């Protein structure tokens, strides 16, 4: 085989220039330029910039401070997203598989994406095929389970095709790449699935509804506000622009989407450090909401390897040497790479001296045995029912919960056919190695009300035995999927059973759809191309890094160490995002609510809008921006309860109504209490800030040290900014007389009880709406 020279460097460069490179069109992360553009050119930023231009044109430069906040928010969003991108790219590169390629007569290792059309690759046991190829020399057995779901190894000889995504089970060969990139079989399957990929995020949907609602009304109301306040003079123009600008700025929930994006990006970085690659931001949220998790036992409950637990003596005397020596020579002679052989090799390889080896018969799923021919005898290892006509009871008793391999001896030398006159020597009892953290992970999901559905192609009794050893409480609730012949039977079984054995690839998707029709939010953990359709159908898709590239590309999350125990951490991160955004969104939307209502009242009753942009900046800084940042990033692993919009509405609407009532009362009282316009504006700003602080108090409970300190600092910061020089002049606030201070104290005293009463009313209304 050494005569194969492969491509020359010139030929490689030519193919690279022609685009015949093994790169798919799927990009895992956005480019830096796209991140910058998407953060800079947003509806919010462009609208705020337009408002800022109008304010600058009338010379009110102090009121442009809100643009500094917008600029800072944009920079934070860009920096955080680029940081997250670099983390994802780094982890993705670390997990990218490599191929052994022959070029210029020498062998070297390159990433799959560096393969070009016509490259010659060397493949041996355990290698994954990175691009569709045709076998040139040698013979191998390929496992195409990740493509087809069938675990049988297929013998491949010269002239046969090797499909990307499959693995070499045994043998060594040289193959030439015949398809690259998007033309690969596995990539085509992935592209088809991605084309129909359905993505759904309750949090994103709710935020988009809020933004669309605000966007529909902000410009018409702003224009009406301007024309209502414009008197035809220079002073009137300045006032009209400032009041219209304040109304529009108030109605826009600036920072809410940014806060959500930053919170998710922080989650991506945290999970990346825990070896979980997040490929879809809102996939973190979706996993936190699931109530059914579908998975295979391999790589989740088990480590994906087996271990010899017991050796049953049948007839050691039939061997010319001790069993340990014979098996030591056997495993050294074979080059198989399946889980069963590796377990036997690990148990016996250190024992005995090598016997004189003559020939071998590698294992295949068609033969179901392997053999090594030594001088004087042949040693055979395989399935008991293949090697024996009648399996002894002492062996079959173990086959319910474990895998049993028979070791037999024959005096015949027959490398291509099953030897005759086999004498059973020993039986090896193998069990899947249970992950040490499997029980803890199962208990976590059980405590969180998440149902587990174990889906496997293995015998359901065997899967049940593994689940029982892992501590799965529903281990006895198993069924053979081959008995589920109708959709109705499958749907009924989906609710009644927890373990499904002998599941075909098409049934995986059907099971998920049945569970979704039953009202469940379903996550799917998969590793093969045969799992792609099921992953696409699931509400949240999780892939193992050790599996196929196709599964990894379509999944929202990839477990880099193929470690199921990472998932609780992902769930907790998702809960942090959803719970904390639900908590802090009301701080932003309070301003949207009262700005919308006050604008309508100002237009309808022709009273002056009570705020200008610089005053909203003071309120926004200490009621929204600073506290929401800290509250959004603190740990929070509580189970998600209620629906986002109803919960947020119940928090912000009472406070928005109280602000409107406060402003209306001050406007009505002003003529009778002889309150000048500057004091009216100051009273309105102070009462709005106090109402916002009461809302911050509500969303911060129950207090811990951080929340208590945050609330205290925001309270001090607001009053310091409003009342300590140069706050008066900078925020266009005036000093209050004693009588006006008494009015402020009286209104502040009834503000919290009034907010609490309105909150109870809104809560009752929400309950009635939910019951309808």
XYZ file of C-alpha atoms in Angstrom:
772
model
C 0.000 0.000 0.000
C 3.018 2.259 0.371
C 2.996 2.926 -3.389
C -0.047 5.223 -2.989
C 1.357 8.740 -3.138
C -1.872 10.723 -2.865
C -2.209 14.257 -4.146
C 0.687 16.638 -4.577
C 0.720 20.022 -2.849
C 0.073 21.687 -6.205
C -2.992 19.508 -6.789
C -4.295 20.304 -3.300
C -3.902 24.044 -3.906
C -5.640 23.742 -7.271
C -8.642 21.992 -5.717
C -8.754 24.531 -2.900
C -8.847 27.387 -5.415
C -11.673 25.601 -7.242
C -13.685 25.284 -4.027
C -13.493 21.475 -3.878
C -12.922 21.528 -0.126
C -14.761 19.543 2.534
C -16.453 22.560 4.100
C -20.183 22.760 4.654
C -22.148 25.973 4.193
C -23.269 25.870 7.817
C -21.647 28.499 10.031
C -21.763 27.767 13.728
C -21.350 31.382 14.796
C -21.883 34.804 13.258
C -18.956 36.774 11.893
C -17.655 39.712 13.927
C -18.899 42.152 11.289
C -22.374 40.624 11.425
C -22.416 40.831 15.223
C -21.460 44.523 15.054
C -24.057 45.278 12.378
C -26.849 43.437 14.182
C -26.106 45.287 17.427
C -25.626 48.721 15.881
C -28.316 48.804 13.197
C -31.317 47.922 15.335
C -34.748 49.494 15.292
C -34.180 50.878 18.796
C -30.800 52.408 17.985
C -31.910 54.008 14.732
C -35.081 55.374 16.290
C -33.196 56.790 19.287
C -30.611 58.326 16.966
C -33.379 60.063 15.011
C -34.822 61.400 18.267
C -31.362 62.573 19.304
C -30.893 64.471 16.034
C -34.186 66.288 16.592
C -33.212 67.197 20.169
C -29.793 68.452 19.003
C -31.370 70.605 16.312
C -33.261 72.623 18.938
C -30.075 73.053 21.013
C -31.050 70.903 24.001
C -27.700 69.138 24.232
C -28.049 68.193 27.894
C -31.018 66.047 26.993
C -28.830 63.935 24.707
C -27.479 61.952 27.656
C -29.831 59.080 26.802
C -27.741 58.458 23.660
C -24.724 57.788 25.870
C -26.686 55.053 27.608
C -27.724 53.600 24.236
C -24.115 53.727 23.022
C -22.838 52.020 26.184
C -25.501 49.306 25.935
C -24.562 48.636 22.323
C -20.860 48.307 23.164
C -21.641 45.920 26.028
C -23.822 43.797 23.737
C -21.145 43.637 21.015
C -18.346 42.824 23.460
C -20.345 40.103 25.205
C -21.491 38.471 21.964
C -17.973 38.486 20.474
C -16.668 36.949 23.693
C -19.332 34.263 23.450
C -18.510 33.677 19.758
C -14.821 33.175 20.520
C -15.654 30.674 23.236
C -17.936 28.719 20.867
C -15.400 28.801 18.011
C -12.619 27.626 20.294
C -14.657 24.724 21.659
C -15.871 23.802 18.175
C -12.295 23.686 16.853
C -11.184 21.520 19.773
C -13.860 18.927 19.002
C -13.409 18.897 15.221
C -12.455 15.346 14.103
C -9.251 14.698 12.168
C -8.396 12.502 9.193
C -5.143 10.752 8.275
C -4.369 11.797 4.724
C -1.720 10.667 2.215
C -0.111 13.529 0.291
C 3.196 13.591 -1.582
C 3.750 9.984 -0.485
C 3.642 10.830 3.239
C 0.965 10.576 5.882
C -0.268 13.476 8.017
C -3.295 14.442 10.110
C -5.639 17.251 9.083
C -9.103 18.429 10.077
C -12.037 17.008 8.143
C -12.710 20.470 6.688
C -9.238 20.506 5.111
C -9.879 17.437 2.954
C -10.135 18.129 -0.787
C -11.675 16.193 -3.636
C -9.405 13.312 -4.648
C -7.519 13.110 -1.356
C -6.397 9.631 -0.275
C -7.182 8.864 3.352
C -6.002 6.010 5.526
C -8.751 4.463 7.640
C -8.435 1.949 10.447
C -10.505 0.634 13.340
C -12.190 3.428 15.296
C -11.840 6.107 12.588
C -14.807 8.157 11.467
C -15.179 8.726 7.724
C -15.020 12.463 7.090
C -16.085 12.550 3.433
C -17.741 10.153 1.006
C -14.982 7.955 -0.411
C -14.353 4.917 -2.568
C -12.188 2.139 -1.166
C -8.931 1.657 -3.081
C -7.028 -1.020 -1.197
C -7.642 -3.193 1.825
C -10.856 -4.374 3.441
C -12.750 -3.004 6.418
C -16.022 -3.416 8.254
C -17.966 -0.166 8.494
C -20.642 0.682 11.023
C -23.265 2.905 9.398
C -25.519 3.078 12.474
C -25.145 6.853 12.664
C -26.576 7.041 9.142
C -29.127 4.261 9.038
C -29.752 3.305 12.657
C -28.745 -0.281 11.861
C -25.869 -1.357 14.088
C -24.704 -4.214 11.844
C -21.181 -3.825 10.512
C -20.909 -3.993 6.725
C -17.908 -5.535 4.941
C -16.345 -3.071 2.490
C -13.893 -4.137 -0.217
C -12.078 -2.391 -3.051
C -14.561 -0.445 -5.175
C -17.176 -0.060 -2.420
C -18.308 3.350 -1.195
C -17.658 4.552 2.330
C -20.199 7.137 3.468
C -19.330 10.143 5.608
C -20.574 9.808 9.156
C -19.915 6.066 9.399
C -17.151 4.403 11.452
C -14.570 1.725 10.741
C -15.120 -1.241 13.051
C -12.205 -3.392 11.969
C -9.525 -3.585 9.306
C -7.378 -0.995 7.555
C -7.761 0.527 4.104
C -6.916 3.379 1.797
C -9.790 5.300 0.194
C -10.134 8.206 -2.222
C -12.477 11.119 -1.442
C -15.184 11.351 -4.120
C -17.536 13.941 -2.589
C -16.824 16.889 -0.304
C -18.717 19.581 1.590
C -22.405 19.901 0.873
C -22.303 16.994 -1.598
C -21.577 14.487 1.174
C -24.342 12.047 2.012
C -24.473 12.992 5.691
C -24.349 16.739 4.939
C -27.252 16.436 2.502
C -29.334 14.745 5.197
C -28.447 17.461 7.672
C -29.272 20.256 5.213
C -32.674 18.724 4.504
C -33.447 18.519 8.206
C -32.211 22.058 8.877
C -34.345 23.430 6.062
C -37.417 22.399 8.022
C -36.010 23.049 11.480
C -38.689 24.566 13.676
C -37.467 26.885 16.390
C -39.660 28.107 19.196
C -38.849 30.223 22.248
C -41.594 31.402 24.579
C -39.329 34.110 25.969
C -38.352 35.412 22.530
C -41.963 35.275 21.305
C -43.150 37.307 24.304
C -40.412 39.909 23.927
C -41.132 40.269 20.198
C -44.840 40.804 20.875
C -44.052 43.559 23.353
C -41.628 45.254 20.955
C -44.058 45.028 18.013
C -46.815 46.565 20.133
C -44.612 49.444 21.274
C -43.274 49.991 17.751
C -46.764 50.325 16.266
C -47.741 53.239 18.516
C -44.547 55.089 19.330
C -44.224 57.161 16.118
C -47.917 58.144 15.685
C -48.201 59.126 19.353
C -44.906 61.030 19.201
C -46.053 63.049 16.175
C -49.415 63.812 17.797
C -47.593 64.910 20.954
C -45.379 67.231 18.937
C -48.239 68.948 17.091
C -50.296 69.222 20.281
C -47.486 71.083 22.096
C -46.134 73.131 19.181
C -47.236 76.792 19.409
C -45.354 78.219 16.422
C -42.600 79.926 18.462
C -38.948 78.969 19.029
C -39.690 78.215 22.666
C -42.736 76.230 21.633
C -40.664 74.249 19.119
C -38.076 73.316 21.744
C -40.745 72.288 24.244
C -42.674 70.313 21.638
C -39.556 68.427 20.533
C -38.489 67.625 24.103
C -41.894 66.405 25.243
C -42.411 64.313 22.084
C -38.879 62.919 22.450
C -39.477 62.035 26.107
C -42.764 60.307 25.273
C -41.206 58.221 22.509
C -38.103 57.341 24.523
C -40.334 56.281 27.404
C -42.474 54.004 25.246
C -39.477 52.116 23.867
C -38.294 49.294 26.204
C -34.653 50.164 25.514
C -32.240 47.626 26.898
C -34.675 44.747 27.394
C -33.577 42.750 24.354
C -29.964 43.674 25.050
C -30.259 42.468 28.643
C -31.740 39.174 27.417
C -28.974 38.718 24.856
C -26.218 39.527 27.374
C -27.761 37.189 29.944
C -27.870 34.366 27.406
C -24.321 35.086 26.239
C -23.070 34.865 29.823
C -24.830 31.496 30.028
C -23.054 30.352 26.851
C -19.666 31.227 28.338
C -20.433 29.519 31.668
C -21.643 26.366 29.947
C -18.647 26.416 27.611
C -16.397 26.224 30.642
C -18.477 23.239 31.777
C -17.867 21.580 28.361
C -21.303 22.227 26.883
C -21.337 23.958 23.498
C -24.419 26.161 22.959
C -25.160 26.509 19.238
C -28.553 28.228 19.597
C -28.836 30.926 22.257
C -32.432 30.264 23.197
C -31.757 26.507 23.379
C -30.692 27.169 26.983
C -34.148 28.509 27.736
C -35.951 25.699 25.935
C -34.172 22.947 27.869
C -35.093 24.652 31.128
C -38.785 24.304 30.208
C -38.847 20.626 29.135
C -40.941 18.126 31.070
C -39.890 15.061 29.025
C -36.305 14.112 28.187
C -35.710 11.350 25.613
C -32.313 9.666 25.542
C -30.396 6.486 24.775
C -28.670 4.592 27.566
C -25.277 4.769 25.824
C -23.367 7.882 26.834
C -26.057 8.969 29.266
C -26.610 6.263 31.855
C -23.490 4.427 30.722
C -20.008 5.496 29.707
C -20.350 3.871 26.289
C -17.997 1.052 27.190
C -18.375 -2.397 28.714
C -16.609 -4.322 31.431
C -16.164 -8.063 32.083
C -17.951 -8.632 35.392
C -17.687 -12.411 35.641
C -15.997 -15.400 33.980
C -18.016 -18.631 34.142
C -15.916 -21.791 33.896
C -17.312 -24.416 31.510
C -14.340 -26.618 30.550
C -10.912 -25.108 31.078
C -9.303 -28.525 30.521
C -10.118 -28.365 26.803
C -7.390 -25.736 26.343
C -3.712 -26.665 26.049
C -2.826 -23.546 28.089
C -4.602 -21.679 30.913
C -7.604 -19.581 29.879
C -5.901 -16.302 30.817
C -2.924 -17.093 28.554
C -5.106 -18.229 25.657
C -7.347 -15.147 25.880
C -4.319 -12.881 26.276
C -2.944 -14.227 23.013
C -6.391 -13.957 21.404
C -6.906 -10.247 22.134
C -3.352 -9.451 21.074
C -3.924 -11.204 17.748
C -7.203 -9.415 16.933
C -7.631 -5.778 15.857
C -11.364 -5.358 16.452
C -12.517 -2.098 18.012
C -16.080 -2.708 19.179
C -17.118 -2.188 22.815
C -17.329 -5.928 23.556
C -13.830 -6.688 22.286
C -12.311 -3.700 24.091
C -13.813 -4.920 27.378
C -12.388 -8.416 26.849
C -9.043 -6.939 25.823
C -8.918 -4.778 28.932
C -9.583 -7.858 31.108
C -7.172 -10.350 29.498
C -4.465 -8.434 27.629
C -2.072 -8.374 30.572
C -2.273 -12.147 31.078
C -0.090 -14.913 29.628
C 2.537 -15.094 26.916
C 1.733 -14.799 23.255
C 1.069 -18.072 21.446
C 2.186 -18.713 17.877
C -0.406 -16.896 15.810
C -1.349 -18.090 12.304
C -4.532 -16.310 11.136
C -7.602 -14.431 12.315
C -11.296 -14.029 11.502
C -12.409 -10.507 12.533
C -15.775 -10.043 14.170
C -18.762 -9.020 12.087
C -22.411 -8.634 13.022
C -23.247 -11.056 10.210
C -21.017 -13.814 11.611
C -21.520 -12.778 15.258
C -18.182 -14.311 16.212
C -14.456 -13.828 15.782
C -11.670 -16.406 15.797
C -7.911 -16.646 16.164
C -6.021 -19.632 14.760
C -2.983 -20.686 16.746
C -0.644 -23.642 16.297
C -2.642 -26.708 17.319
C -6.042 -25.120 18.003
C -8.531 -22.358 17.149
C -10.062 -20.074 19.748
C -13.523 -18.709 18.956
C -15.433 -15.929 20.740
C -19.028 -15.055 19.901
C -22.735 -15.126 20.758
C -23.767 -18.306 22.638
C -26.777 -18.976 20.394
C -24.488 -18.859 17.312
C -21.750 -21.119 18.633
C -24.026 -23.616 20.395
C -27.244 -25.347 19.423
C -28.363 -25.534 23.054
C -27.315 -22.743 25.394
C -26.749 -24.015 28.966
C -29.113 -22.636 31.598
C -26.231 -21.265 33.655
C -25.438 -18.947 30.697
C -28.968 -17.953 29.655
C -29.744 -16.895 33.243
C -27.360 -13.957 32.826
C -28.590 -12.888 29.373
C -31.607 -11.011 30.705
C -29.620 -8.176 32.272
C -26.185 -8.501 30.701
C -24.308 -9.448 27.550
C -22.865 -12.962 27.552
C -20.015 -13.993 25.237
C -19.029 -17.632 24.777
C -15.393 -18.703 24.441
C -14.964 -22.048 22.663
C -12.086 -24.148 21.377
C -11.783 -26.223 18.215
C -9.044 -28.384 16.796
C -10.129 -27.493 13.256
C -8.430 -24.747 11.268
C -11.223 -22.990 9.401
C -10.640 -19.213 9.221
C -13.594 -18.438 6.906
C -16.273 -20.713 8.360
C -17.487 -21.570 11.825
C -15.234 -24.313 13.210
C -16.837 -27.683 13.834
C -16.784 -29.675 17.038
C -16.656 -26.628 19.279
C -15.958 -27.213 22.948
C -17.326 -24.492 25.274
C -14.496 -23.309 27.510
C -15.889 -20.294 29.367
C -18.630 -17.688 29.301
C -17.834 -14.004 29.817
C -20.518 -11.852 31.441
C -20.197 -8.236 30.315
C -22.094 -5.241 31.625
C -22.287 -1.622 30.550
C -20.220 0.611 32.802
C -22.651 2.881 34.631
C -21.596 6.498 34.901
C -20.751 7.339 38.531
C -22.969 10.428 38.376
C -25.868 8.746 36.537
C -27.961 8.147 39.646
C -27.506 11.706 40.858
C -28.488 13.082 37.440
C -31.580 10.857 37.272
C -32.611 11.920 40.753
C -32.193 15.567 39.772
C -34.564 15.318 36.812
C -37.056 13.279 38.858
C -37.033 15.954 41.582
C -37.683 18.615 38.929
C -40.726 16.831 37.539
C -39.015 15.880 34.252
C -40.002 12.482 32.860
C -37.219 10.402 31.315
C -37.851 8.197 28.288
C -34.980 5.828 27.520
C -35.040 4.946 23.811
C -32.687 2.231 22.565
C -32.222 -0.253 19.758
C -31.183 -2.931 22.259
C -33.298 -5.623 23.886
C -35.752 -3.848 26.226
C -34.927 -6.239 29.074
C -31.231 -5.456 28.729
C -31.948 -1.729 28.728
C -34.170 -2.199 31.763
C -31.333 -3.962 33.586
C -28.929 -1.115 32.840
C -31.498 1.443 33.971
C -32.119 -0.472 37.187
C -28.396 -0.564 37.998
C -28.235 3.186 37.309
C -30.964 3.807 39.869
C -33.775 4.646 37.436
C -37.052 4.412 39.367
C -39.109 3.448 36.289
C -36.775 0.651 35.173
C -39.541 -1.966 35.054
C -41.810 0.129 32.798
C -40.363 -1.150 29.506
C -41.797 -2.237 26.179
C -40.555 -3.687 22.882
C -41.164 -1.010 20.233
C -41.530 -3.698 17.567
C -44.925 -4.514 19.113
C -46.163 -0.950 18.527
C -47.556 -1.249 15.027
C -50.014 1.697 14.959
C -49.777 5.402 15.769
C -52.438 4.972 18.439
C -50.465 2.210 20.165
C -47.313 4.333 20.011
C -49.085 7.380 21.486
C -50.527 5.299 24.331
C -47.164 3.674 25.050
C -45.450 7.094 25.050
C -47.478 8.065 28.107
C -47.437 4.673 29.852
C -43.854 3.414 29.480
C -40.450 4.859 30.310
C -38.144 2.428 28.462
C -38.470 1.569 24.778
C -36.336 -1.218 23.314
C -35.679 -2.231 19.690
C -36.730 1.241 18.530
C -36.355 1.937 14.811
C -35.093 5.378 13.702
C -38.517 6.387 12.335
C -40.134 5.507 15.650
C -37.926 7.976 17.523
C -39.467 10.883 15.700
C -42.943 9.398 16.064
C -42.454 9.037 19.824
C -41.459 12.686 20.156
C -44.422 13.858 18.094
C -46.756 11.722 20.203
C -45.400 13.249 23.400
C -45.747 16.771 21.992
C -49.343 16.092 21.003
C -49.888 15.092 24.622
C -48.934 18.619 25.683
C -45.330 17.925 26.660
C -42.233 19.996 25.961
C -39.694 17.430 24.762
C -35.900 17.367 24.638
C -34.003 14.748 22.641
C -30.445 13.576 23.253
C -28.939 11.903 20.169
C -25.611 11.089 18.570
C -26.238 9.709 15.082
C -27.438 10.815 11.675
C -30.365 8.462 12.254
C -31.306 10.750 15.168
C -31.372 13.898 13.016
C -35.104 13.871 12.262
C -35.924 13.223 15.909
C -33.573 16.015 16.965
C -35.239 18.344 14.482
C -38.684 17.476 15.788
C -37.811 17.955 19.473
C -38.361 21.272 21.216
C -34.751 21.122 22.398
C -32.045 19.034 20.712
C -28.872 17.857 22.443
C -26.054 15.980 20.688
C -23.067 14.075 22.001
C -19.721 15.292 20.643
C -18.603 11.688 20.185
C -21.434 11.111 17.716
C -21.913 12.176 14.107
C -21.181 15.585 12.628
C -24.733 15.725 11.282
C -26.238 15.387 14.752
C -23.859 17.995 16.137
C -24.720 20.495 13.405
C -28.471 20.374 13.910
C -28.439 20.274 17.718
C -28.990 23.352 19.829
C -26.564 22.021 22.449
C -23.521 19.758 22.127
C -22.068 17.943 25.143
C -18.358 18.088 24.390
C -17.383 15.281 26.747
C -20.554 13.338 25.892
C -21.396 13.676 29.576
C -25.086 13.515 30.449
C -24.349 14.958 33.911
C -23.759 18.398 32.350
C -27.463 18.785 31.528
C -28.599 19.841 35.035
C -26.182 22.757 34.768
C -27.713 23.710 31.397
C -31.192 23.550 32.922
C -30.120 25.799 35.795
C -28.599 28.334 33.393
C -31.829 28.384 31.407
C -33.820 28.928 34.564
C -31.527 31.760 35.550
C -32.171 33.493 32.240
C -35.946 32.993 32.158
C -36.613 33.706 35.842
C -34.354 36.743 36.016
C -35.541 38.266 32.729
C -39.123 37.728 33.891
C -38.183 39.475 37.131
C -36.390 42.437 35.527
C -38.559 42.953 32.426
C -41.191 44.691 34.567
C -38.635 47.408 35.415
C -38.339 48.289 31.718
C -41.996 47.861 30.855
C -43.217 50.059 33.730
C -41.772 53.013 31.805
C -43.337 51.795 28.553
C -46.717 51.490 30.269
C -46.882 54.876 31.954
C -45.332 56.683 28.961
C -48.000 55.230 26.672
C -50.890 56.129 29.001
C -49.570 59.600 29.864
C -49.056 60.376 26.174
C -52.658 59.504 25.394
C -53.913 61.611 28.316
C -51.685 64.562 27.364
C -53.011 64.468 23.809
C -56.646 64.015 24.853
C -56.743 66.661 27.603
C -54.040 69.025 26.343
C -51.939 69.056 29.505
C -48.143 69.246 29.264
C -46.206 65.996 29.205
C -44.484 65.881 32.616
C -41.019 64.647 31.582
C -38.111 65.578 29.349
C -35.443 63.097 28.156
C -32.795 63.970 30.778
C -35.263 63.236 33.591
C -36.098 59.826 32.117
C -32.359 59.130 32.032
C -32.199 59.657 35.812
C -35.135 57.300 36.382
C -33.856 54.745 33.872
C -30.377 54.626 35.355
C -31.389 53.796 38.938
C -34.666 51.938 38.339
C -33.832 49.944 35.194
C -30.288 49.824 33.845
C -28.109 49.220 36.909
C -30.440 47.017 39.000
C -31.606 44.896 36.037
C -28.011 44.091 35.100
C -27.207 42.704 38.547
C -30.551 40.954 39.009
C -30.359 39.299 35.575
C -26.950 37.714 36.184
C -27.416 36.367 39.716
C -27.888 32.584 40.144
C -31.489 31.386 40.035
C -32.347 27.700 39.635
C -35.987 27.835 40.724
C -38.460 25.968 38.540
C -40.137 28.170 35.947
C -43.710 28.952 36.935
C -46.442 30.829 35.122
C -46.361 32.439 31.712
C -43.938 35.232 30.921
C -46.302 37.950 29.734
C -48.961 37.419 32.427
C -46.303 37.425 35.159
C -44.609 40.566 33.836
C -47.957 42.289 33.270
C -48.948 41.613 36.867
C -45.716 43.267 38.022
C -45.427 46.381 35.858
C -49.037 47.392 35.121
C -49.983 48.340 38.717
C -46.855 50.512 38.973
C -47.551 52.136 35.584
C -51.125 52.933 36.669
C -49.904 54.414 39.950
C -47.483 56.692 38.041
C -50.351 57.874 35.824
C -52.559 58.497 38.879
C -49.731 60.383 40.603
C -49.111 62.610 37.573
C -52.834 63.255 37.076
C -53.273 64.155 40.759
C -50.306 66.552 40.691
C -51.577 68.219 37.494
C -55.054 68.660 38.966
C -53.742 69.860 42.325
C -51.226 72.362 40.932
C -53.633 75.275 40.220
C -55.251 75.030 43.663
C -52.009 74.558 45.646
C -50.174 77.261 43.708
C -47.496 74.856 42.461
C -45.359 76.327 39.670
C -44.625 74.281 36.472
C -41.016 73.522 37.489
C -42.183 72.121 40.853
C -44.901 70.115 39.049
C -42.244 68.492 36.875
C -40.049 67.842 39.927
C -42.930 66.259 41.871
C -43.789 64.052 38.884
C -40.180 62.881 38.523
C -39.815 62.206 42.256
C -43.073 60.244 42.522
C -42.248 58.253 39.400
C -38.865 57.389 40.864
C -40.413 56.427 44.213
C -42.994 54.219 42.467
C -40.177 52.611 40.477
C -38.219 51.974 43.669
C -41.261 50.271 45.171
C -41.415 48.045 42.063
C -37.696 47.305 42.461
C -38.455 46.384 46.083
C -41.155 43.936 44.914
C -39.030 42.189 42.277
C -36.023 41.985 44.632
C -37.864 39.997 47.279
C -37.041 37.735 48.969
C -33.995 39.751 49.948
C -30.514 38.339 50.128
C -27.390 40.368 50.825
C -26.856 41.324 47.212
C -30.464 42.367 46.573
C -30.723 44.310 49.823
C -27.489 46.169 49.083
C -28.583 46.828 45.497
C -31.934 48.271 46.573
C -30.291 50.484 49.181
C -27.694 51.790 46.710
C -30.286 52.506 44.006
C -32.459 54.400 46.496
C -29.532 56.501 47.674
C -28.346 57.015 44.079
C -31.737 58.241 42.868
C -32.246 60.761 45.664
C -28.630 61.867 45.488
C -28.934 62.493 41.744
C -32.245 64.324 42.145
C -31.568 66.460 45.210
C -27.845 66.988 45.621
C -26.224 69.745 43.564
C -25.613 69.884 40.660
C -28.499 67.440 40.262
C -31.130 70.173 40.257
C -29.769 71.946 37.239
C -28.479 68.911 35.392
C -31.764 66.983 35.527
C -33.910 70.157 35.166
C -35.386 69.726 38.653
C -36.282 72.502 41.066
C -36.220 72.954 44.827
C -39.502 72.132 46.571
C -41.184 74.325 49.150
C -42.196 72.899 52.516
C -45.814 72.536 51.404
C -44.711 70.724 48.258
C -42.466 68.419 50.293
C -45.460 67.570 52.495
C -47.459 66.712 49.360
C -44.574 64.497 48.184
C -44.368 62.675 51.539
C -48.134 62.153 51.662
C -48.260 60.742 48.137
C -45.256 58.532 48.852
C -46.978 57.142 51.951
C -49.988 55.900 49.987
C -48.005 54.856 46.893
C -47.060 51.365 48.076
C -50.518 50.392 49.455
C -52.080 51.667 46.230
C -49.644 49.653 44.100
C -50.272 46.551 46.220
C -54.060 46.911 45.853
C -53.875 47.341 42.089
C -51.523 44.339 41.844
C -54.124 42.152 43.536
C -56.780 43.345 41.088
C -54.548 42.614 38.086
C -53.725 39.188 39.521
C -57.413 38.317 39.873
C -58.098 39.464 36.300
C -55.214 37.314 35.008
C -56.582 34.277 36.863
C -60.026 34.763 35.335
C -58.517 35.136 31.859
C -56.477 31.964 32.335
C -59.572 30.059 33.450
C -61.506 30.989 30.297
